[in-house]
Coordinates of C-alpha atoms in Angstrom, one line a residue:
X1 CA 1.9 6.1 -7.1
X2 CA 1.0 7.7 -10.5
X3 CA -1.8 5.1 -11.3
X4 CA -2.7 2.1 -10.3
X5 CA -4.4 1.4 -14.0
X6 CA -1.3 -0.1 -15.3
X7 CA -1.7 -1.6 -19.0
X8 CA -2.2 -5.1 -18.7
X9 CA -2.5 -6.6 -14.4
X10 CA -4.9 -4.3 -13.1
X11 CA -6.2 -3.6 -8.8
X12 CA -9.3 -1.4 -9.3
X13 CA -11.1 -1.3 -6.2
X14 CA -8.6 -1.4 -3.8
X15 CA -11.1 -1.2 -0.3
X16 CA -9.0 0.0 3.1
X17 CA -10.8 -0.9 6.9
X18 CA -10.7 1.7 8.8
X19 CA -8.7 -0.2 11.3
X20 CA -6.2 -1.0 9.2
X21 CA -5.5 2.4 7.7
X22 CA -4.9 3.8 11.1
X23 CA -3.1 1.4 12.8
X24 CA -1.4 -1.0 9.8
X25 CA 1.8 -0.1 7.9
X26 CA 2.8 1.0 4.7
X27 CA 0.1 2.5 3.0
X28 CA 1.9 3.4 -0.7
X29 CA 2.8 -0.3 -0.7
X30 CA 0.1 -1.7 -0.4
X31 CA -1.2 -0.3 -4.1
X32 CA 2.3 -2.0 -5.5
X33 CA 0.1 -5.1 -5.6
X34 CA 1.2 -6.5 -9.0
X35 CA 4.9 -6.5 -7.8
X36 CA 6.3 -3.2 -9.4
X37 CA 8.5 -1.3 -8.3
X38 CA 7.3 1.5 -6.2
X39 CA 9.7 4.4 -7.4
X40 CA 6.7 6.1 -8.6
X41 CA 5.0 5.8 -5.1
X42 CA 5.5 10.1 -3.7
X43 CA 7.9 11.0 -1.6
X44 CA 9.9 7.9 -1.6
X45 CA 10.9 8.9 -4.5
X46 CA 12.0 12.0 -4.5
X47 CA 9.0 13.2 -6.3
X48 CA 8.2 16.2 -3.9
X49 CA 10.4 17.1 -1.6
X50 CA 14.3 19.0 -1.4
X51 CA 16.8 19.1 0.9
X52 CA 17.5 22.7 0.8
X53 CA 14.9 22.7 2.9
X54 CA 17.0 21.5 5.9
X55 CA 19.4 24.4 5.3
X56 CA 16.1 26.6 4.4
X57 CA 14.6 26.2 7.8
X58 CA 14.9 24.2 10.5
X59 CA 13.0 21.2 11.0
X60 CA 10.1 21.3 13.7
X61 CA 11.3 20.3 17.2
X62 CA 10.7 16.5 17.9
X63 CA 8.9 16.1 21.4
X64 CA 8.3 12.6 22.1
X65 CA 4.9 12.2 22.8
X66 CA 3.6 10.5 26.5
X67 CA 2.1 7.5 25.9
X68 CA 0.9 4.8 27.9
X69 CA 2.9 1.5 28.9
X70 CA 2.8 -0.7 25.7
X71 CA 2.3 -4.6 26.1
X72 CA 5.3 -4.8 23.8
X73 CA 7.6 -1.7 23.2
X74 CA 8.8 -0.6 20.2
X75 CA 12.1 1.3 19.0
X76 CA 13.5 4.6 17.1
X77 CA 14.1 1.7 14.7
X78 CA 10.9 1.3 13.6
X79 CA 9.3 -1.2 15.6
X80 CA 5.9 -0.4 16.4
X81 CA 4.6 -0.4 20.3
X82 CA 1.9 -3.1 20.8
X83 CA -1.7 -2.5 22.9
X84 CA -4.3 -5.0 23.7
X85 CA -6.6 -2.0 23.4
X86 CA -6.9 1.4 23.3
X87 CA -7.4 3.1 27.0
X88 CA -10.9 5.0 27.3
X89 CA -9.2 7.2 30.2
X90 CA -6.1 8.9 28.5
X91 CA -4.9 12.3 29.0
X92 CA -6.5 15.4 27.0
X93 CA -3.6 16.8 24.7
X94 CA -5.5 19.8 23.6
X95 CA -6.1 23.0 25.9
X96 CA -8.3 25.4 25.5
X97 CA -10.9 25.4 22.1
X98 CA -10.2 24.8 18.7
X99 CA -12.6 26.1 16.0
X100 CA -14.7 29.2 16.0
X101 CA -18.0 27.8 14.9
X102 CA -16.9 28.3 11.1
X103 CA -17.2 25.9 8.1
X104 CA -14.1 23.7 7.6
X105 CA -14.1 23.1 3.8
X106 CA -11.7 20.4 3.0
X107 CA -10.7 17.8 0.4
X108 CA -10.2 14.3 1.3
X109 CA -8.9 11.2 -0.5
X110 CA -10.8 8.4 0.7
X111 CA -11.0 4.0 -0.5
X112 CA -14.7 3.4 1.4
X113 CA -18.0 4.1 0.4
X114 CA -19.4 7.7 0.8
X115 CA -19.6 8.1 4.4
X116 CA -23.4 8.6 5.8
X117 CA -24.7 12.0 5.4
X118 CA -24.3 14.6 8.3
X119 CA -27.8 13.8 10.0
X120 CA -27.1 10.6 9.8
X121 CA -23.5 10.2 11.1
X122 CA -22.7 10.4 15.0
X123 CA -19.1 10.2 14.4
X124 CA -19.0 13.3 12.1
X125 CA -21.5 15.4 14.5
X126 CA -19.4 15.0 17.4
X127 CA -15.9 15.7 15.1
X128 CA -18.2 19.4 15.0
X129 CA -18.6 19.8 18.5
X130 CA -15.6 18.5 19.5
X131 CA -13.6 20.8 17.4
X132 CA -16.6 23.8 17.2
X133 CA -16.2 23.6 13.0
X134 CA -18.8 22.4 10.5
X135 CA -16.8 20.4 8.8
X136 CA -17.5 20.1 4.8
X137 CA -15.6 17.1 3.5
X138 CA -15.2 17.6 -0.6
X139 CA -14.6 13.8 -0.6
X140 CA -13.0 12.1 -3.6
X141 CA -13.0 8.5 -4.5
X142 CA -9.6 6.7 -5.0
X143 CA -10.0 5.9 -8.4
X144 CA -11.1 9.4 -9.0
X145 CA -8.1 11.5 -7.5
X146 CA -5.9 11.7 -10.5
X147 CA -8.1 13.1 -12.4
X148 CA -9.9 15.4 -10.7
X149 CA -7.6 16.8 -8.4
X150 CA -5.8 18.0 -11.5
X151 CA -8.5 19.0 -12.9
X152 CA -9.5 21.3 -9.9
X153 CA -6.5 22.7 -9.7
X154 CA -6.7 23.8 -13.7
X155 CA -10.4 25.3 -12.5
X156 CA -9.1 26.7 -9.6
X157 CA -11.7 24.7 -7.4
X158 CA -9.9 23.6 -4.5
X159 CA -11.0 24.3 -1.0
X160 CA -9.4 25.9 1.7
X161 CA -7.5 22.9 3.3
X162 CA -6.7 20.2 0.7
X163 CA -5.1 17.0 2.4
X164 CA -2.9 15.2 -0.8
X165 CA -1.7 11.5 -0.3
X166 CA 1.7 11.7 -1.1
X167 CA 2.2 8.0 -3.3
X168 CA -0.3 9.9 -5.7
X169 CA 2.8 12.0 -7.6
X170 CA 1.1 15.0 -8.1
X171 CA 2.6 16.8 -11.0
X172 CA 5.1 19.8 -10.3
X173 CA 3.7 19.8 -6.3
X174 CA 6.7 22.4 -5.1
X175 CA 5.3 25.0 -8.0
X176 CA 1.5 24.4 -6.7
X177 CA 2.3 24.5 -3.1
X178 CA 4.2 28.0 -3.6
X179 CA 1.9 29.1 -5.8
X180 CA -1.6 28.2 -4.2
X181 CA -1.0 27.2 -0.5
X182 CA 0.4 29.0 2.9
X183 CA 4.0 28.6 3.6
X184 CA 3.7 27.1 7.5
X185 CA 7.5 27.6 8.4
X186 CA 7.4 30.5 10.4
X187 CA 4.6 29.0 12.4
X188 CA 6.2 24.8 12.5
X189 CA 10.0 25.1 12.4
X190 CA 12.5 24.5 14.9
X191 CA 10.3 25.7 18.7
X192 CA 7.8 27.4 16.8
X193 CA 6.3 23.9 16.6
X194 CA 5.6 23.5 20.5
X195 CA 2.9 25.8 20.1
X196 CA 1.0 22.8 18.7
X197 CA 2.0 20.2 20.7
X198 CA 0.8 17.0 19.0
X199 CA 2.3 18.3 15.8
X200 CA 5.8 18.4 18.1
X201 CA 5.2 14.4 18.5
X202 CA 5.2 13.8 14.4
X203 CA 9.0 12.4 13.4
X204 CA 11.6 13.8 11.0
X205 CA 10.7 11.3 8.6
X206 CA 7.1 12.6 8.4
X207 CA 7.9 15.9 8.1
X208 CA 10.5 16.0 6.0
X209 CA 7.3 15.3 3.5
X210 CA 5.6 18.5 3.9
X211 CA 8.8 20.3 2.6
X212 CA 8.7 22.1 -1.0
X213 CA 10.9 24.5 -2.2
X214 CA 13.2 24.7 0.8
X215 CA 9.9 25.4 2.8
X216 CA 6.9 23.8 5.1
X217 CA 3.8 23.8 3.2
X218 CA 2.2 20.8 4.5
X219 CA 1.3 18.6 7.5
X220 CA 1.9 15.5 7.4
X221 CA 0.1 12.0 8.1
X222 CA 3.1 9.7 9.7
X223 CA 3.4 6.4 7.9
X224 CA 5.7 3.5 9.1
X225 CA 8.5 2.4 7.7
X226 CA 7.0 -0.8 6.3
X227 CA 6.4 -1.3 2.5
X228 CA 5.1 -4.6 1.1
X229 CA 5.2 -8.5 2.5
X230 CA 4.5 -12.1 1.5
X231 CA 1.1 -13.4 3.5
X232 CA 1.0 -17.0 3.8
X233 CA -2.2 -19.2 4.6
X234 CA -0.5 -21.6 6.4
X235 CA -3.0 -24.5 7.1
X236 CA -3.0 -24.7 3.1
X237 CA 0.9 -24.9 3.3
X238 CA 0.7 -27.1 6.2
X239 CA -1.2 -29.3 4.2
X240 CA 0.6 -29.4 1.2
X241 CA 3.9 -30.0 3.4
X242 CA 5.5 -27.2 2.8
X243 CA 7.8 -24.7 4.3
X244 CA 6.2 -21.1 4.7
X245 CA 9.2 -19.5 5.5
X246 CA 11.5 -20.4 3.3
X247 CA 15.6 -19.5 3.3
X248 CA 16.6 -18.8 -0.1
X249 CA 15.0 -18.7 -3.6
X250 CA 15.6 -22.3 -4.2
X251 CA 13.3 -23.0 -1.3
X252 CA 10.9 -20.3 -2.1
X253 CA 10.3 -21.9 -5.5
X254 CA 9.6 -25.2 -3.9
X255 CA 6.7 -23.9 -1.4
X256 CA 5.1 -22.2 -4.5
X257 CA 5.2 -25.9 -6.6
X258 CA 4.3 -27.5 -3.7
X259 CA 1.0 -25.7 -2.9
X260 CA -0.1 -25.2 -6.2
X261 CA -3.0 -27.5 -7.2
X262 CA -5.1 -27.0 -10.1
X263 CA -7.7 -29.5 -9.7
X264 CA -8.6 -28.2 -7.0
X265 CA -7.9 -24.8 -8.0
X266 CA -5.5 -23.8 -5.3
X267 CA -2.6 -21.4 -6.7
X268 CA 0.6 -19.7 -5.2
X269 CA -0.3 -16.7 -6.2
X270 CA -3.2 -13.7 -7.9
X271 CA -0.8 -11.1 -7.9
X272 CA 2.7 -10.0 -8.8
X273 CA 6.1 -10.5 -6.4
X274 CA 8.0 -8.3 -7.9
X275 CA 9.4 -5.8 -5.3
X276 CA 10.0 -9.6 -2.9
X277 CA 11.9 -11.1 -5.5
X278 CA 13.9 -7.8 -6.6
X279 CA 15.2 -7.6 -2.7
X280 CA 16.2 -11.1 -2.6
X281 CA 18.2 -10.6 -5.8
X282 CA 19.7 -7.6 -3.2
X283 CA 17.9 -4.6 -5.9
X284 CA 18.2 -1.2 -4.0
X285 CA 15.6 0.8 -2.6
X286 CA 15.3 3.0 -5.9
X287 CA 18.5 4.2 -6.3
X288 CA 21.9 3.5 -4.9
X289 CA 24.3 6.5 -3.3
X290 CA 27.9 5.9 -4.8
X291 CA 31.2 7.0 -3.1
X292 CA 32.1 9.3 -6.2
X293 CA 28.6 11.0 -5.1
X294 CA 26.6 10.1 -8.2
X295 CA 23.4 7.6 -8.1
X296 CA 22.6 4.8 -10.0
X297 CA 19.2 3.5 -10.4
X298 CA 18.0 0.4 -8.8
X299 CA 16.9 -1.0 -12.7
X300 CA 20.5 -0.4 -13.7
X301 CA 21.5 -3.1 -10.7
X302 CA 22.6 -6.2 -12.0
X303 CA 20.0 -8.2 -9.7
X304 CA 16.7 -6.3 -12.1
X305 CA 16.5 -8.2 -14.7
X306 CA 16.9 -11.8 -12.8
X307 CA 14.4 -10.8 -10.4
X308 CA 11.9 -10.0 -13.2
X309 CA 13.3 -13.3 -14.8
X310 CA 12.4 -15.3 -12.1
X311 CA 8.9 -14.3 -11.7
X312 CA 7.9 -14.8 -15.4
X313 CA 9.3 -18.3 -15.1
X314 CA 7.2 -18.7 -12.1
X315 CA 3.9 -17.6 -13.9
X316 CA 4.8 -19.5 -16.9
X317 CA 5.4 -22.5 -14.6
X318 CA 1.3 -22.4 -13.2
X319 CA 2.4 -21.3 -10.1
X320 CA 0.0 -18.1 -10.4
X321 CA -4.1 -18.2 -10.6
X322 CA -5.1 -18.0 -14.6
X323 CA -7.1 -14.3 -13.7
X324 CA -3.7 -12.8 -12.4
X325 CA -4.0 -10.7 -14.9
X326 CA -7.2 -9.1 -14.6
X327 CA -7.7 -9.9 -10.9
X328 CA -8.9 -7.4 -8.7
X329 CA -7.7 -6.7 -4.7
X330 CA -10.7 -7.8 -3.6
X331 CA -11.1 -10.8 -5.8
X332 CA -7.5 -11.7 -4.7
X333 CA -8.4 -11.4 -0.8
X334 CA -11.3 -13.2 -1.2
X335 CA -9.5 -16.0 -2.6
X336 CA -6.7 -16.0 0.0
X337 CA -9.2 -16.0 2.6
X338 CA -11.1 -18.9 1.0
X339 CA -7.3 -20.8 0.7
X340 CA -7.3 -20.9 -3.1
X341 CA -4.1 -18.7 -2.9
X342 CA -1.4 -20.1 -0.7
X343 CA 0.5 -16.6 -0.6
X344 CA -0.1 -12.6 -1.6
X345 CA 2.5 -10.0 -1.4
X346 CA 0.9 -7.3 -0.4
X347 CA 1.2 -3.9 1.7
X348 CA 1.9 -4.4 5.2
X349 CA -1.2 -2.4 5.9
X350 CA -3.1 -5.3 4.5
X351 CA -2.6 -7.3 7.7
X352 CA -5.3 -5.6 9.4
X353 CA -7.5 -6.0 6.3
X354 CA -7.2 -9.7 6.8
X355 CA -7.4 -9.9 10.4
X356 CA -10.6 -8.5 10.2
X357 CA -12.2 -12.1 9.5
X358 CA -11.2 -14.0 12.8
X359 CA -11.4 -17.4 11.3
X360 CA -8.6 -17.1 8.3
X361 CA -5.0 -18.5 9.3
X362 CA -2.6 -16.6 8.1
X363 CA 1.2 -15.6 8.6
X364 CA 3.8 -13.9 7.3
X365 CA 6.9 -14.4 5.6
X366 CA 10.2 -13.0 6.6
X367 CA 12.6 -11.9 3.7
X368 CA 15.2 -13.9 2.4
X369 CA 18.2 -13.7 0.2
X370 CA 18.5 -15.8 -3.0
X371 CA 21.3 -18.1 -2.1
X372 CA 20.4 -17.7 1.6
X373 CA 23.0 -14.7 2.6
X374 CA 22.0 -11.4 4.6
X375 CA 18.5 -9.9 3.3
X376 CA 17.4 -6.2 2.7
X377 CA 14.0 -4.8 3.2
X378 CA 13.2 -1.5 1.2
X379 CA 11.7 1.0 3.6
X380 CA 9.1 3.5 2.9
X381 CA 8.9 7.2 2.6
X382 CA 7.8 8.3 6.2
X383 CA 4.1 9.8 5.3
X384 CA 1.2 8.8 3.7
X385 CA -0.2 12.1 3.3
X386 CA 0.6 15.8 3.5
X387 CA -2.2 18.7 4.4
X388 CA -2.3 22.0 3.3
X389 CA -4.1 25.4 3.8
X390 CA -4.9 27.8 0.8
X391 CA -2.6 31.5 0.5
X392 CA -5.5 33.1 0.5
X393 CA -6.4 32.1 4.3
X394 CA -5.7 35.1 7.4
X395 CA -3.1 34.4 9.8
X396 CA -6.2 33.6 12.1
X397 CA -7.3 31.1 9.9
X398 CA -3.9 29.3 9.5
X399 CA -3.9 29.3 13.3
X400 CA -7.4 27.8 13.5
X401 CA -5.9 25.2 10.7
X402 CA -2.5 24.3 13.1
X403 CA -5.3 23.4 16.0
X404 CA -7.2 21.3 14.2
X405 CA -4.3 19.1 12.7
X406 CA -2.7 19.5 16.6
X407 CA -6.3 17.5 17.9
X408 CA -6.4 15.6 15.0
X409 CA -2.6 14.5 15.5
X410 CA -3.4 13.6 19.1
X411 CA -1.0 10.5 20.0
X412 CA -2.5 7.4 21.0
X413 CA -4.2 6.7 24.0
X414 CA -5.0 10.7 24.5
X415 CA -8.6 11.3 24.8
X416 CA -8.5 13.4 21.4
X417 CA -7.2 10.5 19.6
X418 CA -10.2 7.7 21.3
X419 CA -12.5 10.5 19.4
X420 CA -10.4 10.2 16.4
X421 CA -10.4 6.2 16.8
X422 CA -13.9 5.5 17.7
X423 CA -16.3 8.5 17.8
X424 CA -19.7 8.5 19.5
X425 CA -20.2 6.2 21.9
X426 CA -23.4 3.5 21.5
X427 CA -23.5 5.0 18.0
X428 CA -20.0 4.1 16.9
X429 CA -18.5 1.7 19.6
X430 CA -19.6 -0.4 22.5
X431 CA -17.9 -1.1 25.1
X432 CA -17.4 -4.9 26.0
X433 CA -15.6 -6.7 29.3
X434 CA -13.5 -3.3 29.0
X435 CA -12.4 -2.6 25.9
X436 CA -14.0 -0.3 23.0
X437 CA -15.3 -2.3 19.7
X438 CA -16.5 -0.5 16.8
X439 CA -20.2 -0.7 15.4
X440 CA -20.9 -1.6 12.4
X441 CA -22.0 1.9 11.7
X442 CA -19.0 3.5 13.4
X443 CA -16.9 1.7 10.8
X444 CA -19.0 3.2 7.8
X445 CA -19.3 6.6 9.4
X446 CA -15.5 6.2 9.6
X447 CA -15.5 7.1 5.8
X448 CA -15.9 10.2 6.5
X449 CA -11.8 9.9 6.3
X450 CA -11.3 13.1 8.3
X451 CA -8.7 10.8 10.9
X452 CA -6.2 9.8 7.9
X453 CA -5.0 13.9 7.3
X454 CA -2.4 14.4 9.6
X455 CA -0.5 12.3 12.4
X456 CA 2.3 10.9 14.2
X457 CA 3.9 7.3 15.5
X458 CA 1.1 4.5 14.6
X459 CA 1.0 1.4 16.9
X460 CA -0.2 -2.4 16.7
X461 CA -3.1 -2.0 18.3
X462 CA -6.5 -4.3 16.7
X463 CA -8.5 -5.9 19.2
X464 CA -11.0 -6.7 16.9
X465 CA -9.1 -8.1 14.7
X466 CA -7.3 -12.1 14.4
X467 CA -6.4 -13.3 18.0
X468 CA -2.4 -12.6 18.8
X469 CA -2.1 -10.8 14.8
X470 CA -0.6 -7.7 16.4
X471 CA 1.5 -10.1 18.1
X472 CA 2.7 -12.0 15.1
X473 CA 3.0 -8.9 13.4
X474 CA 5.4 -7.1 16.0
X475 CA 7.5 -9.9 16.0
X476 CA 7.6 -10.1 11.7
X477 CA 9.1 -6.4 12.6
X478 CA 11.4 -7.7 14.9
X479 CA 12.8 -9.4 12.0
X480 CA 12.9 -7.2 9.3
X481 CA 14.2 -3.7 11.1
X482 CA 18.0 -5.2 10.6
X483 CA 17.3 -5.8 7.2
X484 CA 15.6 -2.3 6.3
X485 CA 17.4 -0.7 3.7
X486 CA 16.3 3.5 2.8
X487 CA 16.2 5.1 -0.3
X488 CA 19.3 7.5 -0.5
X489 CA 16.9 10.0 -3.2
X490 CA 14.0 10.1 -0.3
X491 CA 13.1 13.4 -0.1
X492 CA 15.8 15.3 -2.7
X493 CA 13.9 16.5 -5.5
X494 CA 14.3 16.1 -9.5
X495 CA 12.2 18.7 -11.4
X496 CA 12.8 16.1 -14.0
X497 CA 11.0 13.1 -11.6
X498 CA 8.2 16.2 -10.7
X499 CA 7.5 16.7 -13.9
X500 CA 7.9 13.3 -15.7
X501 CA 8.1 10.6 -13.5
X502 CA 5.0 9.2 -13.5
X503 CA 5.2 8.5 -17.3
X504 CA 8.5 7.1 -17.3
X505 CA 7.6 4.9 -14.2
X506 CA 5.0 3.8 -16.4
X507 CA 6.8 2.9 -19.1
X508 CA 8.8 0.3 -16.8
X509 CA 5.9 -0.8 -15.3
X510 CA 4.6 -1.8 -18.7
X511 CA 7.5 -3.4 -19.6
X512 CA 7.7 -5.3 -16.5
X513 CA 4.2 -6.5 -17.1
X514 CA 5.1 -7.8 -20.9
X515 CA 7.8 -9.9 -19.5
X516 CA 5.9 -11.3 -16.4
X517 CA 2.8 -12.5 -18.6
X518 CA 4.9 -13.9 -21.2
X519 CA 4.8 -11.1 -23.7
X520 CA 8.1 -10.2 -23.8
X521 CA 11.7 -11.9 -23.4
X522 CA 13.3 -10.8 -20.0
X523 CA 16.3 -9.3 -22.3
X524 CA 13.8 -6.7 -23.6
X525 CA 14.0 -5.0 -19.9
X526 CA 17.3 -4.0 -21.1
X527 CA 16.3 -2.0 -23.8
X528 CA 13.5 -0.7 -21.8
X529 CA 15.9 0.8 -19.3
X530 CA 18.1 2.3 -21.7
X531 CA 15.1 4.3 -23.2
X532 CA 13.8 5.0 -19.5
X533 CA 17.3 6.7 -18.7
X534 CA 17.3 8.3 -22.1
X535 CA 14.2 9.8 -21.6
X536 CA 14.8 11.2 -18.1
X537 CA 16.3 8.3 -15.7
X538 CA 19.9 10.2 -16.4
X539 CA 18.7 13.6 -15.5
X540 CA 17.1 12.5 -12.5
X541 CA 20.4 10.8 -11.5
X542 CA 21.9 13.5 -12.1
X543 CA 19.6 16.1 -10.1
X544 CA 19.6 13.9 -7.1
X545 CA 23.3 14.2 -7.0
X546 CA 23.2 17.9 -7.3
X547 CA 20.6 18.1 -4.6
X548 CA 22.8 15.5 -2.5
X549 CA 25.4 17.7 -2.7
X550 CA 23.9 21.0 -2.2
X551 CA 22.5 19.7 1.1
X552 CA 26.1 18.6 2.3

């Protein structure tokens, strides 16, 4: 996403567990917390990627990776496998050594604290010998990225690996990538790939992210399909006798008036419900495909405007706490936990992030149509990040590179991947009746945020977390998979989106805001889309077609 410092509703702050960013599900979403839509979230969007680049090269070979017997087994779907725990006697994936003793200078994204400093941090010390590196994080706050990455890019600062979350829209990223970074097809496409065998196991989906210009520039870090849901604190509905999942709109509306009570300052919701309400009003994912080959974007659907509509009446009815509009993430989880908000919508990532505190109740609500027909379920863009190595860098050195994202990309239940997971043992984890739990300090030193560069599949897998949430979660999935609905532009590309999207998505998102908090009538969305397409909607429409069609 472009920013998350939207005029008006802000979510500074946003704060990601460890657990949750590695094992939860759809990352980008989880920033769309004031209900926007998330065309501006990377590849999703079209932002990046082409699809000359399946006719450019091939894609890398697919190897399923092994993995151990899952409690409950997911599906090429998108239904995630299930573990109690994760086993402390899997299989090494990575033969022979990795690094050469060198420095490893790369930039990370990260949401945490600063991570302790290298004397101080097991979990980084053995990342070094395990992988024979010194590894030199250049670490850069959330908040910070959009600035500075820029920025270092103008000052031609950037290290030699530089790992880019993909829901950040960076500006013109085929130009930078071709102009700046190593081309990887000739070592990743088609068999080339099984070189690196944990970088076999990462889907299509994710690598179809690390394409620009018809070429592989990046590795990727696997996302789920999932984008954003509607958590419900169900003793507080239980209370107010109310339904928490409810059918249709009509019912929707009467949980939210049920369990709102001012006196005692208990509220539906602290945060927008945008993208649930646009998918009940049956809004595309983005953009629509038609037959004659053209698209059609999803704020030209004649469900938009309704669905904004509908949420403005809601706010304007009290059914949203009186700091919505200046709440924080972290103020708004605090109060869900505490049961002052009935419901969040919120990235399905966040349900590790909650599960963290054993005591809160908490479920989560299934999707539903607005006169109770067949529901839809926008999916996500395959990858939350995408790695990259410098031109600059010797073949040797893009080789060393490709070994440290193939140990770093270890599937779960390898031993490479417990060392991802959990680090140094009595220093990061304990072990208790059998089953690995994180310290305290293994959580901080987790900020370090070298796991979160490259990947494949993700699982359910939280023992510390809320008894049976994995559970409850798996079977939410269960649910939703026949509902999921992709984004036909995922991963064509608009020079016109690369180059202005994040402004124009702005411009909607601002607009959207004026109408939710009363500031604008719902009928001035209309004239905001017409000068969104004027100002670039139509020729991105129209360059996802061409691309469409050039890639047959």
């Amino acid at each position: 996403m472009a920013s998350n410092n939207e005029s008006g509703p802000q979510v500074p702050g946003y704060q990601v567990s460890r657990r949750s960013l590695l094992k939860g599900t759809g990352f980008a979403a989880a920033l769309a917390a004031f209900g926007v839509p998330l065309a501006a979230c990377g590849p999703d969007s079209g932002g990046g990627s082409t699809t000359e680049a399946a006719k450019s090269v091939k894609l890398p070979t697919y190897v399923e990776p092994t993995k151990p017997q899952p409690q409950l087994a997911g599906n090429a779907q998108g239904l995630m496998d299930v573990y109690a725990s994760f086993p402390m006697d899997g299989p090494k994936t990575v033969a022979g050594p990795v690094g050469d003793g060198s420095d490893f200078n790369v930039l990370i994204m990260t949401y945490g604290q600063p991570p302790p400093p290298l004397p101080q941090n097991a979990y980084w010390q053995l990342l070094n010998k395990q992988l024979n590196l010194n590894i030199k994080p250049l670490i850069v706050p959330y908040a910070d990225f959009a600035t500075k990455f820029p920025a270092m890019v103008a000052g031609d600062d950037l290290p030699e690996v530089v790992s880019v979350p993909l829901y950040e829209n960076v500006a013109r990223l085929p130009q930078l990538a071709e102009s700046q970074f190593t081309d990887l097809s000739d070592y990743l496409s088609g068999d080339a790939v099984k070189k690196y065998p944990n970088l076999a196991g990462i889907q299509e989906a994710g690598w179809l992210n690390g394409y620009l210009n018809g070429r592989i520039y990046g590795v990727p870090k696997s996302d789920p399909i999932y984008t954003v849901q509607i958590y419900t604190k169900t003793d507080v509905i239980e209370t107010a006798g109310a339904n928490p999942q409810p059918k249709n709109l009509a019912e929707f509306k009467e949980l939210c008036k049920a369990v709102t009570n001012k006196k005692a300052g208990v509220y539906a919701f602290g945060g927008g419900i945008g993208d649930i309400l646009q998918m009940s009003f049956g809004v595309p994912n983005k953009w629509t495909a038609n037959s004659d080959g053209t698209f059609t974007s999803a704020y030209e659907h004649e469900g938009f405007v309704p669905a904004i509509s509908e949420m403005a009446g809601m706010y304007k009815s009290g059914y949203f706490h009186p700091d919505t509009a200046t709440m924080s993430k972290v103020q708004r989880d605090a109060l869900f936990r505490s049961g002052k908000l009935a419901m969040m919508q919120d990235g399905t990532r966040s349900v590790g992030i909650v599960a963290d505190d054993k005591d809160v109740v908490f479920g989560m609500m299934v999707p539903f149509e607005k006169d109770g027909g067949k529901s839809i379920y926008w999916t996500g863009g395959g990858a939350y990040a995408m790695t990259m190595i410098k031109k600059s860098a010797s073949k040797a050195r893009v080789e060393l590179f490709l070994r440290v994202m193939d140990y770093i990309a270890a599937p779960f239940g390898s031993q490479e991947s417990f060392v991802m997971n959990y680090g140094a043992k009595d220093s990061d984890y304990t072990v208790k009746d059998g089953v690995a739990v994180l310290t305290t300090r293994g959580q901080r030193e987790q900020d370090l945020g070298f796991a979160y560069i490259a990947g494949g599949p993700q699982v359910l897998c939280n023992p510390q977390g809320a008894p049976g949430v994995d559970k409850a979660n798996y079977e939410w999935q269960e649910k939703v998979v026949p509902m999921l609905l992709p984004n036909p532009a995922a991963h064509l590309y608009s020079q016109t989106k690369n180059t202005k999207g994040s402004a124009l998505e702005q411009q909607m998102q601002d607009a959207i805001t004026s109408v939710f908090l009363g500031r604008a009538s719902a009928s001035s969305l209309t004239a905001a889309v017409k000068t969104w397409k004027q100002n670039g909607g139509d020729a991105m429409a129209k360059e996802y077609a061409e691309a469409a069609k050039k890639a047959g």
